Amino acid sequence: MSNLVTVPKNGSLTNTTSNVNFPLWSNWIDDLFNRDLPSVFTSNFNTGITLPKVNIKETADAFMVEMAVPGLKKSDFHIDLDNQVLSISTETKEDKEEKNSNYTRREFGYASFKRSFTLPETVDDDKINANYTDGILSILLPKKEEAKQKPARNIKIS
């Protein structure tokens, strides 16, 4: 609550002329539902990581998809193309057990995500390639020859 209540010199909290210092009940409810949810509610409960962000750039010859996913290996990714839908997914599991003379501690973790994109018909799906370097997954989606932008040319009048 951001408003402070001022106490009159007689010590009473009652103000008979105005209720300006006390927010209305409806304002409290509005504030509760309009504020951002804590990150624990917006992250993936199973992994503690959020869905990776994607940059998509179009050039005259291709589309480039870049996804920041540090800490993984190339073998962790599954990239599939099915009926013009490109899916990028990963699933990692970690199982660790420590034994000491007095206790056993076992920890395990699971992380996964999947992002899917419908590709335009202009993509030449036989020439798609992917690269994973320094935590960035890059996927090159070349355009078909007939879809590439051709340079401007001068047409002579006969």
Backbone as numpy.savetxt, mean C-alpha at the origin, in Angstrom:
# Nx Ny Nz CAx CAy CAz Cx Cy Cz
-9.64 16.39 24.55 -10.51 17.55 24.55 -9.61 18.77 24.55
-9.79 19.63 23.60 -8.88 20.76 23.45 -9.35 22.00 24.20
-10.61 22.08 24.59 -11.10 23.25 25.32 -10.90 23.05 26.81
-10.37 24.05 27.48 -10.20 23.99 28.92 -11.36 24.71 29.58
-11.79 24.18 30.70 -12.89 24.81 31.44 -12.28 25.85 32.36
-12.80 27.06 32.32 -12.33 28.11 33.23 -13.19 28.06 34.48
-12.55 28.13 35.61 -13.26 28.07 36.89 -13.42 29.49 37.42
-14.68 29.92 37.66 -14.89 31.26 38.22 -14.29 31.35 39.62
-14.11 32.57 40.11 -13.48 32.79 41.41 -14.27 32.18 42.56
-15.60 31.97 42.36 -16.37 31.40 43.46 -16.22 29.87 43.51
-15.46 29.29 42.58 -15.18 27.86 42.62 -16.22 27.00 41.95
-17.26 27.55 41.42 -18.33 26.78 40.80 -17.98 26.48 39.34
-18.31 25.29 38.89 -18.13 24.93 37.49 -19.37 25.24 36.69
-20.43 25.62 37.31 -21.68 25.90 36.62 -21.62 27.28 35.99
-22.00 27.35 34.75 -22.06 28.62 34.04 -23.48 28.74 33.52
-24.22 29.66 34.06 -25.64 29.77 33.72 -25.86 30.51 32.41
-24.87 31.20 31.91 -25.09 32.01 30.71 -24.74 31.28 29.42
-23.84 30.31 29.45 -23.41 29.69 28.20 -22.79 28.33 28.46
-22.86 27.47 27.45 -22.17 26.18 27.55 -21.06 26.10 26.49
-20.43 27.21 26.17 -19.42 27.30 25.14 -18.22 26.41 25.46
-17.87 26.25 26.72 -16.69 25.49 27.09 -16.89 23.98 27.04
-18.12 23.50 26.90 -18.38 22.08 26.88 -18.81 21.65 25.48
-18.04 20.76 24.83 -18.43 20.32 23.51 -19.73 19.52 23.57
-20.49 19.60 22.53 -21.73 18.85 22.46 -21.43 17.36 22.29
-22.33 16.51 22.76 -22.18 15.06 22.64 -22.00 14.67 21.17
-22.75 15.30 20.28 -22.64 14.98 18.85 -21.25 15.33 18.31
-20.61 16.39 18.85 -19.26 16.73 18.41 -18.26 15.65 18.82
-18.43 15.08 19.99 -17.55 14.00 20.43 -17.70 12.79 19.52
-18.93 12.44 19.17 -19.18 11.29 18.30 -18.57 11.55 16.91
-18.82 12.75 16.37 -18.24 13.09 15.06 -16.72 13.00 15.09
-16.10 13.50 16.15 -14.66 13.47 16.27 -14.15 12.03 16.32
-14.86 11.17 17.02 -14.46 9.78 17.16 -14.45 9.08 15.80
-15.48 9.31 14.99 -15.59 8.61 13.71 -14.84 9.29 12.58
-14.47 10.53 12.72 -13.78 11.24 11.65 -12.26 11.20 11.78
-11.73 10.78 12.89 -10.27 10.72 13.03 -9.75 9.46 12.37
-8.47 9.49 11.99 -7.85 8.34 11.34 -7.76 7.18 12.32
-7.95 5.98 11.79 -7.84 4.79 12.63 -6.37 4.55 12.95
-6.09 3.98 14.11 -4.70 3.66 14.43 -4.14 2.69 13.39
-2.83 2.73 13.20 -2.21 1.91 12.17 -2.43 0.42 12.39
-2.69 0.00 13.62 -2.93 -1.41 13.88 -4.18 -1.89 13.14
-5.14 -1.00 12.89 -6.35 -1.39 12.19 -6.19 -1.30 10.67
-5.23 -0.55 10.19 -5.07 -0.38 8.75 -3.96 -1.26 8.19
-3.17 -1.92 9.02 -2.12 -2.79 8.50 -2.63 -4.21 8.39
-1.85 -5.05 7.77 -2.19 -6.45 7.63 -1.95 -7.14 8.98
-3.00 -7.66 9.61 -2.88 -8.23 10.95 -1.89 -9.40 11.00
-1.83 -10.20 9.94 -0.98 -11.38 9.95 0.50 -11.03 9.86
0.83 -9.90 9.29 2.23 -9.65 8.99 2.81 -8.43 9.67
1.99 -7.48 10.00 2.51 -6.24 10.53 3.05 -5.34 9.44
2.97 -5.77 8.16 3.40 -4.92 7.06 2.18 -4.50 6.26
2.29 -3.38 5.61 1.17 -2.90 4.83 1.34 -3.32 3.38
0.29 -3.16 2.61 0.33 -3.49 1.19 1.33 -2.57 0.51
2.28 -3.13 -0.27 3.30 -2.27 -0.88 2.70 -1.33 -1.91
3.25 -0.14 -1.99 2.83 0.88 -2.94 3.43 0.59 -4.30
2.72 1.03 -5.34 3.14 0.75 -6.71 3.19 2.05 -7.50
4.24 2.22 -8.30 4.33 3.31 -9.27 4.17 2.69 -10.65
3.33 3.31 -11.49 3.16 2.86 -12.86 3.43 4.04 -13.78
4.34 3.83 -14.73 4.74 4.88 -15.64 4.55 4.39 -17.07
4.04 5.26 -17.94 3.87 4.91 -19.34 4.82 5.72 -20.19
5.49 5.05 -21.10 6.33 5.71 -22.10 5.74 5.39 -23.48
6.38 5.86 -24.51 5.90 5.59 -25.87 5.96 4.10 -26.20
6.90 3.37 -25.60 7.12 1.97 -25.95 6.63 0.96 -24.93
6.37 1.40 -23.69 6.07 0.40 -22.65 5.41 1.05 -21.43
4.95 0.17 -20.55 4.53 0.56 -19.21 5.58 0.00 -18.26
5.88 0.73 -17.19 6.83 0.27 -16.19 6.12 0.25 -14.84
6.12 -0.90 -14.18 5.54 -1.06 -12.85 6.70 -1.20 -11.87
6.71 -0.37 -10.83 7.75 -0.45 -9.79 7.07 -0.60 -8.43
7.56 -1.55 -7.65 6.99 -1.82 -6.33 8.13 -1.90 -5.32
8.02 -1.11 -4.24 9.05 -1.12 -3.19 8.73 -2.23 -2.19
9.57 -3.27 -2.19 9.38 -4.42 -1.29 10.74 -4.89 -0.79
11.36 -4.11 0.10 12.69 -4.49 0.59 12.64 -5.70 1.51
13.78 -6.37 1.61 13.92 -7.48 2.55 13.48 -8.83 2.01
13.12 -8.90 0.75 12.70 -10.17 0.16 13.76 -10.65 -0.83
13.58 -11.88 -1.31 14.45 -12.44 -2.33 13.65 -12.59 -3.62
14.35 -12.71 -4.75 13.66 -12.92 -6.03 12.74 -14.13 -5.97
13.19 -15.16 -5.28 12.42 -16.40 -5.23 11.14 -16.28 -4.39
11.00 -15.19 -3.64 9.79 -14.99 -2.82 8.59 -14.52 -3.66
8.84 -14.00 -4.86 7.78 -13.41 -5.68 7.14 -14.42 -6.62
5.86 -14.24 -6.84 5.11 -14.98 -7.85 4.42 -13.95 -8.72
4.77 -13.94 -10.01 4.17 -13.00 -10.95 3.43 -13.83 -11.99
2.14 -13.64 -12.08 1.31 -14.43 -12.98 0.53 -13.52 -13.91
0.28 -13.99 -15.10 -0.57 -13.30 -16.06 -1.67 -14.26 -16.48
-2.90 -13.89 -16.22 -4.04 -14.73 -16.55 -5.16 -13.86 -17.10
-5.46 -14.04 -18.39 -6.57 -13.33 -19.01 -6.43 -11.80 -18.86
-5.24 -11.28 -19.20 -4.92 -9.85 -19.15 -4.87 -9.27 -17.73
-4.81 -10.12 -16.70 -4.67 -9.66 -15.31 -3.29 -10.08 -14.80
-2.48 -9.07 -14.46 -1.15 -9.30 -13.91 -1.27 -9.34 -12.40
-0.82 -10.42 -11.78 -0.86 -10.56 -10.32 0.55 -10.70 -9.77
0.84 -9.93 -8.75 2.12 -9.96 -8.07 1.85 -10.37 -6.63
2.47 -11.46 -6.20 2.20 -11.92 -4.83 3.48 -12.47 -4.21
3.45 -12.56 -2.91 4.55 -13.18 -2.17 3.99 -13.79 -0.89
4.68 -14.80 -0.43 4.29 -15.45 0.82 5.58 -15.95 1.48
5.85 -15.47 2.68 7.04 -15.91 3.40 6.63 -16.41 4.77
7.33 -17.45 5.20 7.08 -18.02 6.53 8.41 -18.11 7.25
8.37 -17.84 8.54 9.57 -17.92 9.36 9.23 -18.73 10.61
10.05 -19.70 10.90 9.83 -20.54 12.08 11.17 -20.66 12.81
11.22 -20.18 14.04 12.48 -20.16 14.79 12.23 -20.75 16.18
13.11 -21.63 16.60 12.97 -22.23 17.92 14.31 -22.17 18.64
14.28 -21.71 19.90 15.48 -21.65 20.73 15.26 -22.52 21.96
16.24 -23.36 22.26 16.14 -24.21 23.45 17.27 -23.86 24.39
16.93 -23.75 25.64 17.88 -23.50 26.70 17.60 -24.54 27.78
18.45 -24.65 28.75 18.24 -25.68 29.78 16.96 -25.46 30.57
16.50 -24.21 30.70 15.32 -23.93 31.51 14.06 -23.61 30.72
14.19 -23.34 29.42 12.99 -22.92 28.68 13.14 -23.28 27.19
12.02 -23.26 26.55 11.97 -23.38 25.09 11.16 -22.21 24.58
11.67 -21.52 23.59 10.94 -20.41 23.00 10.82 -20.67 21.50
9.61 -20.56 21.03 9.36 -20.78 19.60 8.61 -19.58 19.05
9.13 -18.99 18.01 8.48 -17.86 17.37 8.29 -18.18 15.89
7.17 -17.74 15.36 6.94 -17.94 13.94 6.27 -16.70 13.38
6.44 -16.52 12.09 5.86 -15.36 11.44 5.39 -15.74 10.04
4.47 -14.96 9.54 3.90 -15.21 8.22 3.64 -13.85 7.58
4.05 -13.71 6.33 3.81 -12.45 5.62 3.37 -12.77 4.20
2.37 -12.03 3.72 1.94 -12.23 2.34 1.24 -10.96 1.84
1.21 -10.83 0.53 0.41 -9.79 -0.12 0.15 -10.23 -1.54
-0.84 -9.59 -2.16 -1.14 -9.83 -3.57 -1.70 -8.55 -4.15
-1.12 -8.11 -5.26 -1.62 -6.95 -6.00 -1.92 -7.42 -7.41
-3.07 -7.01 -7.95 -3.47 -7.41 -9.30 -3.83 -6.18 -10.12
-3.49 -6.24 -11.42 -3.72 -5.13 -12.33 -4.24 -5.68 -13.66
-5.29 -5.06 -14.18 -5.79 -5.42 -15.50 -4.96 -4.66 -16.53
-4.35 -5.41 -17.44 -3.48 -4.80 -18.43 -4.28 -4.35 -19.65
-3.85 -3.26 -20.26 -4.51 -2.86 -21.52 -4.16 -3.86 -22.61
-4.99 -3.92 -23.63 -4.76 -4.86 -24.73 -3.53 -4.50 -25.54
-3.00 -3.31 -25.35 -1.83 -2.88 -26.11 -0.52 -3.50 -25.60
-0.55 -4.20 -24.46 0.66 -4.80 -23.90 0.97 -6.10 -24.65
2.23 -6.25 -25.03 2.72 -7.47 -25.68 3.11 -8.45 -24.56
2.18 -9.31 -24.19 2.39 -10.15 -23.01 3.49 -11.20 -23.18
3.93 -11.47 -24.40 5.04 -12.42 -24.61 6.39 -11.81 -24.26
6.47 -10.50 -24.14 7.75 -9.83 -23.90 7.85 -9.20 -22.51
6.93 -9.52 -21.61 6.98 -8.98 -20.24 8.19 -9.56 -19.52
8.93 -8.71 -18.80 10.02 -9.22 -17.96 10.06 -8.48 -16.63
10.66 -9.12 -15.64 10.71 -8.56 -14.29 12.14 -8.60 -13.77
12.43 -7.66 -12.85 13.76 -7.55 -12.26 13.58 -7.11 -10.81
14.36 -7.68 -9.90 14.31 -7.29 -8.48 15.71 -6.88 -8.06
15.90 -5.58 -7.79 17.20 -5.04 -7.41 17.03 -4.02 -6.30
17.83 -4.14 -5.25 17.87 -3.18 -4.14 16.48 -2.91 -3.55
15.66 -3.95 -3.41 14.35 -3.81 -2.77 13.26 -3.28 -3.67
13.55 -3.09 -4.96 12.55 -2.59 -5.92 12.26 -3.68 -6.95
11.01 -4.09 -7.03 10.57 -5.02 -8.07 10.11 -4.18 -9.25
10.75 -4.38 -10.42 10.43 -3.64 -11.63 9.90 -4.62 -12.67
8.76 -4.27 -13.26 8.17 -5.11 -14.30 7.99 -4.25 -15.54
8.61 -4.68 -16.64 8.51 -3.97 -17.91 7.42 -4.63 -18.74
6.45 -3.83 -19.16 5.33 -4.30 -19.97 5.41 -3.61 -21.33
6.14 -4.21 -22.29 6.29 -3.57 -23.60 4.96 -3.51 -24.35
4.81 -2.47 -25.14 3.60 -2.33 -25.96 3.78 -3.10 -27.27
2.67 -3.52 -27.86 2.70 -4.14 -29.18 3.17 -3.09 -30.19
3.77 -3.56 -31.27 4.32 -2.64 -32.27 3.26 -1.67 -32.79
2.05 -2.16 -33.06 1.01 -1.28 -33.61 0.50 -0.27 -32.59
0.78 -0.49 -31.30 0.31 0.43 -30.26 1.34 1.49 -29.90
2.59 1.30 -30.33 3.64 2.25 -30.00 3.41 3.57 -30.73
3.76 4.65 -30.05 3.64 5.96 -30.67 4.69 6.09 -31.75
4.25 6.50 -32.89 5.18 6.70 -34.00 5.59 8.17 -34.03
6.83 8.43 -34.44 7.27 9.82 -34.49 6.50 10.60 -35.56
6.41 11.88 -35.33 5.72 12.73 -36.30 6.50 12.74 -37.62
5.79 12.81 -38.70 6.44 12.83 -40.00 5.75 13.83 -40.91
6.46 14.27 -41.86 5.96 15.24 -42.82 5.39 14.49 -44.03
4.18 14.85 -44.42 3.54 14.20 -45.57 3.54 15.21 -46.72
4.14 14.79 -47.84 4.21 15.67 -49.00 2.93 15.58 -49.81
2.55 16.69 -50.33 1.35 16.76 -51.15 1.75 16.50 -52.60
1.08 15.60 -53.26 1.43 15.29 -54.65 0.57 16.05 -55.63
